[in-house]
Short mmCIF file of C-alpha atoms in Angstrom, two decimals:
data_model
loop_
_atom_site.label_atom_id
_atom_site.label_comp_id
_atom_site.label_asym_id
_atom_site.label_seq_id
_atom_site.Cartn_x
_atom_site.Cartn_y
_atom_site.Cartn_z
CA MET A 1 68.22 238.07 70.40
CA ASN A 2 71.84 238.65 69.32
CA THR A 3 70.68 239.08 65.76
CA PHE A 4 68.21 241.76 66.78
CA GLY A 5 70.83 243.45 68.93
CA ASN A 6 73.38 243.42 66.14
CA PHE A 7 70.80 244.81 63.74
CA TRP A 8 69.90 247.58 66.17
CA ASN A 9 73.55 248.42 66.80
CA GLN A 10 74.20 248.60 63.08
CA ILE A 11 71.28 250.96 62.59
CA ARG A 12 72.45 253.11 65.50
CA ASP A 13 76.02 253.24 64.19
CA ASN A 14 74.85 254.19 60.73
CA PHE A 15 72.56 256.85 62.15
CA THR A 16 75.26 258.36 64.34
CA ALA A 17 77.72 258.33 61.42
CA MET A 18 75.31 260.37 59.29
CA PRO A 19 75.62 264.17 59.09
CA LEU A 20 73.19 266.33 61.02
CA GLN A 21 71.13 267.20 57.96
CA SER A 22 70.82 263.56 56.95
CA ARG A 23 69.68 262.71 60.46
CA MET A 24 66.96 265.36 60.27
CA ILE A 25 65.75 264.11 56.89
CA ALA A 26 65.76 260.50 58.08
CA GLY A 27 63.80 261.43 61.21
CA MET A 28 61.18 263.34 59.21
CA LEU A 29 60.80 260.50 56.72
CA VAL A 30 60.31 258.03 59.57
CA ALA A 31 57.67 260.36 61.05
CA VAL A 32 55.91 260.60 57.67
CA ILE A 33 55.91 256.81 57.35
CA VAL A 34 54.50 256.36 60.85
CA VAL A 35 51.78 258.99 60.32
CA GLY A 36 50.94 257.54 56.90
CA VAL A 37 50.57 254.02 58.30
CA GLY A 38 48.35 255.40 61.04
CA LEU A 39 46.16 257.24 58.54
CA LEU A 40 45.89 254.14 56.39
CA LEU A 41 44.82 252.07 59.36
CA LYS A 42 42.30 254.73 60.36
CA SER A 43 40.91 254.97 56.82
CA GLU A 44 40.54 251.21 56.71
CA SER A 45 38.64 251.29 59.97
CA SER A 46 36.51 254.25 58.78
CA GLU A 47 35.71 252.48 55.54
CA ALA A 48 33.92 249.77 57.47
CA LYS A 49 30.70 251.19 55.98
CA GLN A 50 30.19 251.04 52.25
CA TYR A 51 27.60 252.56 49.95
CA LEU A 52 25.15 250.21 48.31
CA PHE A 53 24.86 250.18 44.52
CA GLY A 54 28.14 252.07 44.15
CA GLY A 55 26.85 255.19 45.89
CA ARG A 56 23.98 255.62 43.45
CA LEU A 57 21.48 258.38 44.26
CA LEU A 58 18.11 256.83 45.07
CA THR A 59 14.62 258.26 44.79
CA ASP A 60 12.30 258.79 47.75
CA GLU A 61 10.31 255.73 46.75
CA ASP A 62 13.45 253.56 46.63
CA ILE A 63 14.49 254.81 50.08
CA ARG A 64 11.04 254.05 51.48
CA LYS A 65 11.13 250.50 50.10
CA ALA A 66 14.65 249.99 51.46
CA GLU A 67 13.57 251.09 54.95
CA ILE A 68 10.67 248.65 54.89
CA ALA A 69 12.93 245.82 53.69
CA PHE A 70 15.55 246.51 56.38
CA GLY A 71 12.83 246.67 59.02
CA ASN A 72 11.38 243.33 57.97
CA ALA A 73 14.87 241.78 58.12
CA GLU A 74 15.57 243.44 61.53
CA LEU A 75 18.66 245.24 60.22
CA ARG A 76 19.50 248.45 62.03
CA ASP A 77 23.15 249.23 61.40
CA TYR A 78 22.58 251.27 58.24
CA GLU A 79 22.67 254.98 57.52
CA PHE A 80 21.14 257.23 54.87
CA VAL A 81 23.70 259.75 53.64
CA GLY A 82 21.65 262.10 51.52
CA SER A 83 20.09 259.87 48.88
CA ARG A 84 22.59 257.03 49.38
CA ILE A 85 22.60 254.01 51.72
CA ALA A 86 25.72 253.22 53.80
CA VAL A 87 25.92 249.75 55.38
CA PRO A 88 28.70 247.83 57.20
CA GLY A 89 31.12 246.33 54.70
CA GLU A 90 31.30 242.92 56.36
CA THR A 91 27.49 242.49 56.25
CA ARG A 92 26.89 244.11 52.88
CA ASP A 93 25.58 240.88 51.38
CA VAL A 94 23.01 240.59 54.19
CA TYR A 95 21.56 244.00 53.34
CA LEU A 96 21.47 243.20 49.63
CA ARG A 97 19.67 239.94 50.37
CA ALA A 98 17.14 241.85 52.48
CA LEU A 99 16.51 244.29 49.62
CA SER A 100 16.09 241.40 47.19
CA ASP A 101 13.67 239.55 49.47
CA GLY A 102 11.65 242.72 49.97
CA ASN A 103 11.60 243.50 46.22
CA ALA A 104 13.20 246.86 47.02
CA ILE A 105 16.16 246.82 44.66
CA PRO A 106 16.05 249.97 42.47
CA LEU A 107 15.11 249.06 38.93
CA GLU A 108 16.98 250.36 35.96
CA GLU A 109 15.21 251.84 32.95
CA ALA A 110 12.99 249.25 31.20
CA ALA A 111 14.07 246.63 33.78
CA ALA A 112 10.51 245.61 34.64
CA THR A 113 9.59 245.18 30.96
CA GLN A 114 12.70 243.10 30.32
CA ASP A 115 11.99 240.96 33.37
CA ALA A 116 8.45 240.28 32.16
CA LEU A 117 9.69 239.49 28.66
CA TYR A 118 12.70 237.26 29.38
CA ASN A 119 11.65 235.59 32.64
CA SER A 120 8.23 234.41 31.52
CA SER A 121 7.28 230.76 31.35
CA PRO A 122 7.40 229.15 27.90
CA PHE A 123 4.00 227.61 28.62
CA ALA A 124 2.32 230.96 29.35
CA SER A 125 -0.34 232.12 26.93
CA ASN A 126 0.11 235.11 24.68
CA ASN A 127 -2.60 236.99 26.55
CA LEU A 128 -0.82 236.48 29.89
CA LEU A 129 2.53 237.45 28.39
CA GLU A 130 1.04 240.63 26.94
CA LYS A 131 -0.47 241.58 30.29
CA ARG A 132 2.86 241.02 32.05
CA ILE A 133 4.65 243.19 29.50
CA MET A 134 2.08 245.96 29.92
CA LYS A 135 2.43 245.78 33.69
CA GLY A 136 6.20 246.04 33.39
CA LYS A 137 5.80 249.00 31.05
CA GLU A 138 3.57 250.71 33.63
CA ILE A 139 6.29 250.31 36.27
CA ASP A 140 8.99 251.59 33.92
CA LEU A 141 6.91 254.60 32.89
CA SER A 142 6.27 255.41 36.55
CA GLY A 143 10.02 255.44 37.13
CA ARG A 144 10.58 257.66 34.12
CA ILE A 145 7.95 260.14 35.30
CA MET A 146 9.50 260.24 38.78
CA GLN A 147 12.69 261.57 37.18
CA PHE A 148 10.92 264.91 36.60
CA PRO A 149 12.15 267.38 39.24
CA GLU A 150 8.62 268.36 40.25
CA VAL A 151 7.35 264.79 40.73
CA ARG A 152 7.79 262.90 44.00
CA LYS A 153 5.72 259.84 43.16
CA ALA A 154 3.93 258.65 40.03
CA SER A 155 1.70 255.74 39.10
CA VAL A 156 0.60 254.73 35.59
CA PHE A 157 -2.44 252.55 34.87
CA TYR A 158 -3.16 251.21 31.40
CA ASP A 159 -6.19 249.38 30.04
CA SER A 160 -7.47 248.37 26.62
CA GLN A 161 -10.73 246.94 25.37
CA ARG A 162 -11.62 245.47 22.01
CA GLN A 163 -15.14 246.38 20.91
CA GLY A 164 -16.92 244.05 18.51
CA PHE A 165 -14.94 243.06 15.46
CA ALA A 166 -12.89 246.24 15.39
CA SER A 167 -9.22 245.64 14.65
CA LYS A 168 -8.10 248.59 16.76
CA PRO A 169 -8.77 248.28 20.51
CA LYS A 170 -9.91 251.17 22.65
CA GLN A 171 -7.02 252.29 24.88
CA SER A 172 -6.85 254.50 27.95
CA ALA A 173 -4.12 255.53 30.37
CA SER A 174 -4.44 257.18 33.77
CA ILE A 175 -1.52 258.88 35.53
CA VAL A 176 -1.57 259.88 39.19
CA ILE A 177 1.11 262.41 40.19
CA VAL A 178 2.18 263.36 43.73
CA PRO A 179 4.31 266.53 43.41
CA HIS A 180 6.89 267.81 45.86
CA GLY A 181 5.47 270.19 48.45
CA ASN A 182 2.03 271.74 48.10
CA ASP A 183 2.37 273.38 44.69
CA PRO A 184 0.56 271.82 41.74
CA LEU A 185 2.28 270.70 38.59
CA SER A 186 2.78 273.27 35.88
CA PRO A 187 0.69 272.80 32.72
CA TYR A 188 3.85 272.28 30.68
CA THR A 189 5.01 269.41 32.92
CA LYS A 190 1.58 267.78 32.75
CA LYS A 191 1.63 268.01 28.98
CA GLU A 192 5.12 266.50 28.80
CA ILE A 193 4.04 263.60 31.02
CA ALA A 194 0.91 263.00 28.96
CA ASP A 195 2.94 263.03 25.72
CA LEU A 196 5.43 260.57 27.22
CA VAL A 197 2.73 258.06 28.14
CA ARG A 198 0.84 258.55 24.88
CA ALA A 199 3.96 257.84 22.83
CA ALA A 200 4.73 254.71 24.89
CA PHE A 201 1.57 252.95 23.68
CA ALA A 202 1.08 252.62 19.94
CA GLY A 203 -2.12 254.09 18.55
CA MET A 204 -3.09 256.01 21.68
CA GLU A 205 -4.60 259.46 21.21
CA ALA A 206 -4.03 262.49 23.38
CA SER A 207 -7.64 262.36 24.57
CA ASP A 208 -7.07 258.84 25.93
CA VAL A 209 -4.53 260.04 28.54
CA THR A 210 -5.59 261.57 31.85
CA VAL A 211 -3.14 263.21 34.26
CA THR A 212 -4.33 263.63 37.85
CA ASP A 213 -2.46 266.01 40.13
CA THR A 214 -3.03 265.40 43.85
CA ASN A 215 -2.21 269.04 44.65
CA ALA A 216 -4.54 270.50 42.04
CA ARG A 217 -7.56 270.84 44.34
CA ALA A 218 -5.72 272.88 46.95
CA ALA A 219 -4.44 275.24 44.29
CA THR A 220 -7.71 275.74 42.41
CA GLU A 221 -10.14 276.73 45.16
CA ASP A 222 -10.64 280.01 43.32
CA PRO A 223 -12.43 279.22 40.03
CA TRP A 224 -10.66 282.13 38.35
CA ILE A 225 -7.22 280.60 38.99
CA ASP A 226 -7.46 277.85 36.44
CA GLU A 227 -5.43 277.42 33.29
CA ASN A 228 -8.52 276.06 31.55
CA ASN A 229 -10.53 279.17 32.39
CA PRO A 230 -10.50 281.42 29.29
CA HIS A 231 -10.81 284.56 31.43
CA TYR A 232 -7.76 283.68 33.55
CA ARG A 233 -5.78 282.49 30.53
CA THR A 234 -6.47 285.70 28.58
CA LYS A 235 -5.70 287.84 31.61
CA ARG A 236 -2.32 286.14 32.09
CA HIS A 237 -1.59 286.50 28.38
CA TYR A 238 -2.06 290.27 28.40
CA GLU A 239 -0.16 290.68 31.68
CA ARG A 240 2.86 288.76 30.39
CA ALA A 241 2.83 290.63 27.07
CA TRP A 242 2.71 294.09 28.66
CA GLU A 243 5.21 293.13 31.34
CA THR A 244 7.68 292.14 28.64
CA LYS A 245 7.13 295.38 26.73
CA ILE A 246 7.55 297.49 29.86
CA ARG A 247 10.74 295.67 30.85
CA HIS A 248 12.21 296.34 27.42
CA ALA A 249 11.18 299.99 27.60
CA LEU A 250 12.74 300.42 31.08
CA ALA A 251 15.90 298.40 30.48
CA GLY A 252 18.06 301.46 31.15
CA TYR A 253 16.67 302.00 34.64
CA GLY A 254 18.65 299.28 36.36
CA ALA A 255 16.44 296.22 35.70
CA PRO A 256 13.35 297.32 37.66
CA ARG A 257 10.71 294.96 38.99
CA VAL A 258 7.45 295.16 37.05
CA VAL A 259 4.02 293.92 38.12
CA VAL A 260 1.05 294.31 35.74
CA ASP A 261 -2.60 293.78 36.59
CA VAL A 262 -5.10 293.73 33.72
CA GLU A 263 -8.85 294.18 33.99
CA LEU A 264 -10.84 292.52 31.20
CA ASP A 265 -14.30 293.12 29.86
CA PRO A 266 -16.22 290.06 31.12
CA THR A 267 -18.19 289.84 27.87
CA MET A 268 -17.15 286.64 26.14
CA ASP A 269 -18.57 287.60 22.72
CA SER A 270 -20.46 290.61 21.32
CA GLU A 271 -22.43 290.76 18.07
CA SER A 272 -24.83 293.55 16.93
CA THR A 273 -27.08 293.88 13.86
CA GLU A 274 -28.64 297.15 12.58
CA LEU A 275 -31.39 297.41 9.87
CA LYS A 276 -32.38 300.79 8.34
CA TYR A 277 -35.13 301.56 5.70
CA ASP A 278 -34.77 304.39 3.14
CA SER A 279 -37.48 307.08 3.02
CA ASN A 280 -37.64 307.10 -0.83
CA PRO A 281 -38.52 303.70 -2.25
CA ALA A 282 -36.95 302.64 -5.49
CA THR A 283 -39.14 301.67 -8.56
CA LEU A 284 -38.42 298.22 -9.79
CA LYS A 285 -41.22 297.78 -12.43
CA GLU A 286 -43.91 300.09 -13.86
CA GLN A 287 -46.72 298.98 -16.30
CA SER A 288 -49.77 300.93 -17.71
CA SER A 289 -52.60 299.96 -20.18
CA SER A 290 -55.64 301.86 -21.68
CA ARG A 291 -58.79 300.46 -23.44
CA SER A 292 -61.65 302.51 -25.15
CA VAL A 293 -65.03 300.87 -26.22
CA GLU A 294 -67.79 302.68 -28.26
CA SER A 295 -71.11 300.97 -29.28
CA THR A 296 -74.17 302.23 -31.45
CA ARG A 297 -77.55 300.50 -31.58
CA PRO A 298 -80.31 301.64 -34.25
CA GLN A 299 -83.93 302.25 -33.19
CA SER A 300 -86.61 299.75 -34.22
CA GLY A 301 -90.40 300.79 -35.20
CA GLY A 302 -91.94 304.12 -36.34
CA VAL A 303 -91.64 307.57 -35.19
CA PRO A 304 -92.98 307.77 -31.81
CA GLY A 305 -96.02 309.97 -31.33
CA VAL A 306 -99.63 310.47 -32.73
CA ALA A 307 -98.85 312.93 -35.43
CA SER A 308 -96.75 310.69 -37.55
CA ASN A 309 -99.38 308.06 -37.64
CA ALA A 310 -102.52 310.31 -38.10
CA TYR A 311 -101.70 312.10 -41.31
CA GLY A 312 -100.48 310.56 -44.49
CA ASN A 313 -98.09 311.89 -47.13
CA GLN A 314 -95.98 313.74 -44.70
CA ALA A 315 -92.25 314.24 -45.08
CA ALA A 316 -90.06 311.67 -43.28
CA ARG A 317 -86.36 311.60 -42.29
CA VAL A 318 -84.19 309.33 -44.31
CA GLU A 319 -81.56 308.82 -41.45
CA GLU A 320 -82.76 306.68 -38.67
CA LEU A 321 -81.97 307.50 -35.09
CA ALA A 322 -79.68 305.03 -33.17
CA ASP A 323 -78.35 304.45 -29.55
CA ARG A 324 -74.61 305.08 -28.98
CA ASN A 325 -72.42 303.94 -25.93
CA LYS A 326 -68.71 304.85 -25.36
CA GLU A 327 -66.42 303.36 -22.56
CA THR A 328 -62.74 304.07 -21.77
CA GLU A 329 -60.66 301.81 -19.34
CA THR A 330 -57.15 302.74 -18.15
CA SER A 331 -54.91 300.40 -15.97
CA GLU A 332 -51.51 301.24 -14.34
CA GLN A 333 -49.23 298.83 -12.30
CA THR A 334 -46.08 299.92 -10.45
CA GLU A 335 -43.67 297.73 -8.32
CA LYS A 336 -41.42 299.55 -5.83
CA VAL A 337 -39.04 298.38 -3.07
CA VAL A 338 -37.94 300.19 0.06
CA GLY A 339 -34.08 300.40 0.44
CA THR A 340 -32.58 298.90 3.64
CA THR A 341 -29.13 299.10 5.29
CA HIS A 342 -28.06 295.93 7.20
CA THR A 343 -25.06 296.37 9.54
CA GLN A 344 -23.63 293.44 11.56
CA THR A 345 -20.79 294.03 14.04
CA LYS A 346 -18.93 291.31 15.95
CA LEU A 347 -16.44 292.24 18.68
CA ALA A 348 -13.81 290.01 20.25
CA GLY A 349 -14.55 289.02 23.81
CA LEU A 350 -12.45 289.49 26.96
CA ARG A 351 -10.91 292.74 25.77
CA PRO A 352 -8.60 294.59 28.20
CA ILE A 353 -10.25 297.75 29.43
CA ARG A 354 -7.81 298.78 32.15
CA ALA A 355 -4.24 297.95 33.16
CA SER A 356 -2.39 299.10 36.27
CA VAL A 357 1.38 298.83 36.63
CA VAL A 358 3.63 298.89 39.70
CA ILE A 359 7.33 299.51 39.04
CA SER A 360 9.96 299.11 41.77
CA LEU A 361 13.42 300.66 41.47
CA ARG A 362 16.48 299.92 43.55
CA GLY A 363 17.33 302.60 46.09
CA SER A 364 20.93 302.60 44.93
CA TYR A 365 19.80 303.48 41.40
CA TYR A 366 19.55 307.16 42.37
CA ASP A 367 23.11 307.08 43.74
CA GLU A 368 24.36 305.63 40.47
CA LEU A 369 22.32 308.17 38.50
CA TRP A 370 23.72 311.02 40.59
CA LYS A 371 27.27 309.82 40.11
CA SER A 372 26.85 309.38 36.36
CA SER A 373 25.21 312.78 35.83
CA TRP A 374 27.78 314.58 38.03
CA LEU A 375 30.70 313.04 36.12
CA ALA A 376 29.02 313.99 32.83
CA GLU A 377 28.80 317.61 34.00
CA ASN A 378 32.37 317.54 35.31
CA PRO A 379 34.39 315.47 32.84
CA ASP A 380 37.71 316.60 34.38
CA LYS A 381 36.86 315.02 37.74
CA GLU A 382 37.38 311.48 39.00
CA SER A 383 34.96 309.08 40.65
CA ASP A 384 36.45 309.79 44.07
CA ASP A 385 35.58 313.49 43.69
CA VAL A 386 31.81 312.89 43.44
CA PRO A 387 30.07 314.58 46.40
CA PRO A 388 27.54 312.58 48.42
CA LEU A 389 23.93 312.68 47.30
CA SER A 390 21.88 315.05 49.44
CA ALA A 391 18.25 314.50 50.41
CA ALA A 392 17.05 317.35 48.17
CA ASP A 393 18.94 316.04 45.16
CA ARG A 394 17.64 312.53 45.81
CA GLU A 395 14.05 313.77 45.91
CA ARG A 396 14.60 315.74 42.71
CA LEU A 397 16.00 312.69 40.93
CA ARG A 398 13.18 310.53 42.27
CA THR A 399 10.53 312.95 40.99
CA SER A 400 12.05 313.31 37.53
CA THR A 401 12.58 309.55 37.21
CA LYS A 402 8.98 308.81 38.18
CA GLU A 403 7.70 311.29 35.61
CA GLU A 404 9.84 309.76 32.86
CA ILE A 405 8.79 306.21 33.70
CA THR A 406 5.11 307.14 33.98
CA SER A 407 5.20 308.90 30.62
CA ALA A 408 6.86 305.92 28.94
CA VAL A 409 4.58 303.26 30.44
CA THR A 410 1.37 305.21 29.82
CA THR A 411 1.89 304.93 26.07
CA ILE A 412 1.98 301.12 26.33
CA ILE A 413 -1.03 300.30 28.49
CA PRO A 414 -4.66 301.07 27.45
CA ARG A 415 -5.80 304.66 27.80
CA LEU A 416 -8.65 305.72 30.01
CA ARG A 417 -12.07 306.21 28.48
CA ALA A 418 -14.78 308.61 29.47
CA GLY A 419 -16.27 307.58 32.79
CA ASP A 420 -13.38 305.33 33.82
CA ASP A 421 -11.69 305.48 37.18
CA ARG A 422 -9.12 308.27 37.20
CA SER A 423 -6.84 306.73 39.81
CA PRO A 424 -3.18 306.49 38.74
CA LEU A 425 -2.47 303.58 36.43
CA VAL A 426 1.31 303.69 36.89
CA THR A 427 2.90 303.62 40.33
CA VAL A 428 6.66 303.96 40.75
CA ILE A 429 8.27 303.07 44.08
CA ASP A 430 11.81 302.38 45.25
CA TYR A 431 13.04 299.74 47.68
CA PRO A 432 16.25 299.55 49.74
CA ASP A 433 19.02 297.22 48.65
CA LEU A 434 19.08 294.50 51.27
CA ALA A 435 21.54 291.62 51.47
CA SER A 436 20.32 288.66 49.46
CA PRO A 437 19.60 285.46 51.43
CA THR A 438 22.18 282.72 51.51
CA GLU A 439 21.93 280.63 48.41
CA LEU A 440 21.36 276.93 48.68
CA ILE A 441 24.41 274.75 48.20
CA PRO A 442 24.13 273.07 44.81
CA GLU A 443 24.27 269.33 44.54
CA THR A 444 27.75 269.41 42.99
CA THR A 445 29.13 271.25 46.01
CA SER A 446 27.48 268.82 48.41
CA ARG A 447 28.97 265.88 46.54
CA ALA A 448 32.42 267.46 46.62
CA THR A 449 32.07 268.09 50.36
CA ALA A 450 31.04 264.48 50.95
CA TRP A 451 34.02 263.25 48.94
CA LEU A 452 36.42 265.45 50.92
CA ALA A 453 34.91 264.21 54.18
CA SER A 454 35.50 260.57 53.20
CA SER A 455 38.94 261.05 51.58
CA TRP A 456 40.69 263.55 53.82
CA GLN A 457 43.06 260.87 55.18
CA SER A 458 44.46 260.11 51.74
CA ILE A 459 44.76 263.81 50.95
CA ALA A 460 46.61 264.42 54.24
CA LEU A 461 49.00 261.55 53.45
CA VAL A 462 49.78 263.01 50.04
CA LEU A 463 50.39 266.43 51.58
CA LEU A 464 52.78 264.93 54.15
CA ALA A 465 54.70 263.18 51.39
CA LEU A 466 54.97 266.45 49.49
CA VAL A 467 56.24 268.21 52.62
CA ALA A 468 58.88 265.51 53.11
CA LEU A 469 60.02 265.84 49.51
CA LEU A 470 60.28 269.61 49.87
CA VAL A 471 62.33 269.22 53.07
CA ALA A 472 64.67 266.75 51.37
CA ARG A 473 65.04 269.04 48.38
CA SER A 474 65.87 272.03 50.57
CA ALA A 475 68.35 269.94 52.57
CA LEU A 476 70.15 268.78 49.45
CA LYS A 477 70.41 272.31 48.12
CA ALA A 478 71.64 273.74 51.43
CA PRO A 479 75.41 274.62 51.61
CA PRO A 480 77.64 272.46 53.85
CA ALA A 481 77.99 273.56 57.42
CA ARG A 482 81.13 275.39 58.45
CA PRO A 483 83.47 273.61 60.88
CA THR A 484 83.18 274.67 64.45
CA ALA A 485 86.09 276.22 66.31
CA ASP A 486 86.41 273.24 68.66
CA PHE A 487 87.15 270.86 65.79
CA ALA A 488 89.21 273.18 63.59
CA ASP A 489 92.34 271.18 64.44
CA GLY A 490 91.05 267.85 63.23
CA PHE A 491 89.20 266.58 66.30
CA GLY A 492 92.42 266.79 68.38
CA LEU A 493 94.19 263.99 66.42
CA GLU A 494 97.85 264.27 65.49
CA ILE A 495 98.43 263.66 61.80
CA PRO A 496 101.91 262.31 61.13
CA GLN A 497 104.15 264.39 58.92
CA LEU A 498 105.97 262.24 56.39
CA PRO A 499 109.12 263.17 54.55
CA GLU A 500 108.54 264.93 51.34
CA ASP A 501 110.38 262.32 49.34
CA GLU A 502 108.14 259.53 50.64
CA LEU A 503 104.98 261.32 49.62
CA ALA A 504 106.30 262.33 46.21
CA LEU A 505 105.28 260.39 43.18
CA HIS A 506 108.35 259.33 41.21
CA ASP A 507 106.49 258.23 38.13
CA GLU A 508 104.56 261.43 37.71
CA GLN A 509 105.81 264.90 37.06
CA PRO A 510 103.94 267.85 38.56
CA VAL A 511 101.91 269.77 36.12
CA ALA A 512 102.41 273.49 35.89
CA GLY A 513 99.68 275.41 37.64
CA SER A 514 98.59 272.42 39.81
CA THR A 515 99.23 271.82 43.51
CA ALA A 516 100.09 268.57 45.16
CA PRO A 517 97.23 267.00 47.09
CA SER A 518 97.45 267.53 50.79
CA LEU A 519 95.42 266.47 53.78
CA GLU A 520 93.33 269.42 54.94
CA VAL A 521 91.78 269.77 58.36
CA THR A 522 88.15 270.74 57.77
CA GLY A 523 86.45 269.47 60.89
CA THR A 524 83.95 267.50 58.87
CA ASN A 525 83.41 263.74 58.79
CA LEU A 526 86.82 261.98 58.61
CA ARG A 527 85.46 259.14 56.52
CA ASP A 528 84.14 261.51 53.87
CA GLU A 529 87.45 263.38 53.88
CA LEU A 530 89.44 260.18 53.36
CA ASN A 531 87.11 259.06 50.58
CA SER A 532 87.64 262.33 48.73
CA ILE A 533 91.45 262.06 49.10
CA VAL A 534 91.52 258.48 47.86
CA GLU A 535 89.37 259.34 44.86
CA SER A 536 91.50 262.37 43.95
CA ASN A 537 94.95 260.69 44.34
CA PRO A 538 94.92 256.99 45.20
CA ASP A 539 98.75 256.67 45.03
CA ALA A 540 99.28 259.31 47.67
CA ALA A 541 96.70 257.61 49.87
CA ALA A 542 98.53 254.29 49.47
CA ASN A 543 101.82 255.90 50.50
CA VAL A 544 100.17 257.40 53.60
CA LEU A 545 98.75 254.05 54.61
CA ARG A 546 102.11 252.37 53.98
CA SER A 547 103.85 254.86 56.27
CA TRP A 548 101.26 254.36 58.99
CA LEU A 549 101.63 250.61 58.86
CA SER A 550 105.42 250.82 59.00
CA ASP A 551 105.30 253.10 62.05
CA ALA A 552 102.86 250.85 63.79
CA ALA A 553 105.10 247.84 63.17
#
């Protein structure tokens, strides 16, 4: 008890002997130490809960498995902080054992395949080992697919069959995807998933992979809204192409909103053939032949009649009469062909026949246009001198802007044909500038907020230490306090005046320009004053002490 009392008295004496500024600094440092110890104790008590797996972000499937495992083990003192699991630090091993027993520990990439490969029995057959490896690969691929931002849950099923004596087996893979929300997967994501699974199995073709989207049926009730529908695909192609062209053409109008609707000819394919015959046939071959036949046959017997036979010695003709026959045969053959014109026309199907465009401009665009045009007309004026836009001027600017936009867009979209609907194809509207909704906090910000919430005690301790250092620095740089009027005479103590010869130093000669040391009454701490005198002239201090001792004797 005496030891403690002596220690306390020594501390009290030292504290009372300190200057006022030193007392303030010592008190603030003691306060900082006390507050820091309290914060450390509080942080230790608040850190009773720890994050499993080093605070790793878990998937929805991992969280579901963990909940089931904790429920089976009847563990209730856990908390889900975002996608992390916080458990009491003293029972952390119990929760890990529950996850292990429930097979709910999150697997790393290729962990299932490695487990099937390295933890298999040496007596297992090659067929069984291959099946285990394929099953592990299915689990690993499912985990890889679940890393896509649109996918909430994924399952991969693989099968192979060897047909006959073929060296290459027939392979197939089926993928079932459960997306987030009610929206179906985009075609690009489905293609990426199919390519990932196809590349994971050697020799698999793209046709052997099937991707099933559980939200596809709800999104494709309308048969026209289907990426595999050629009509819908062509319609979207033309709408995107014209929307891009219109945006580029209207880039100077303050980034307007553009919506394009295209109407297609429903004919998938058109082919026509036309055959015409010429009125004048063309001669290919002409052939003619002529044959003439003449024949003469003499008469046989006498002269016909009674007179020639009744009288003798009558004159007779020497030339005998004969029969003559003459025939002429002419043959002509001509080959001609009729000229024909064969025309075949094939038109591309699903051609755009009509396109309507809706363009929305910001309401503040007219204010900016008015300000820009007014400053261009008055170059010697400043922006503050622009008069407010009146209703008449706004309507005039709106009308001229609509005419300019309509004229520019009409040259891009298809023109009307005879008999088409004459309703306006280009509609220009303006919308008021409303405040944009509050943006979602990104994940980085949420992580930083969580870290600040768990580490604010340490940050506060560091800030207190910095404040203490700043106070000490300012105290050291502060000028010494002036003595008060009550203690200007040396705290009321009488300082003995010694003869001049006793205080003089016989072995030292005074230096020109220097003054002999003297005891000044400053009103400050006497101990500090004596220390400074002894350090400056120890011989004079010894003489003073010698005189005091002699007087006391």
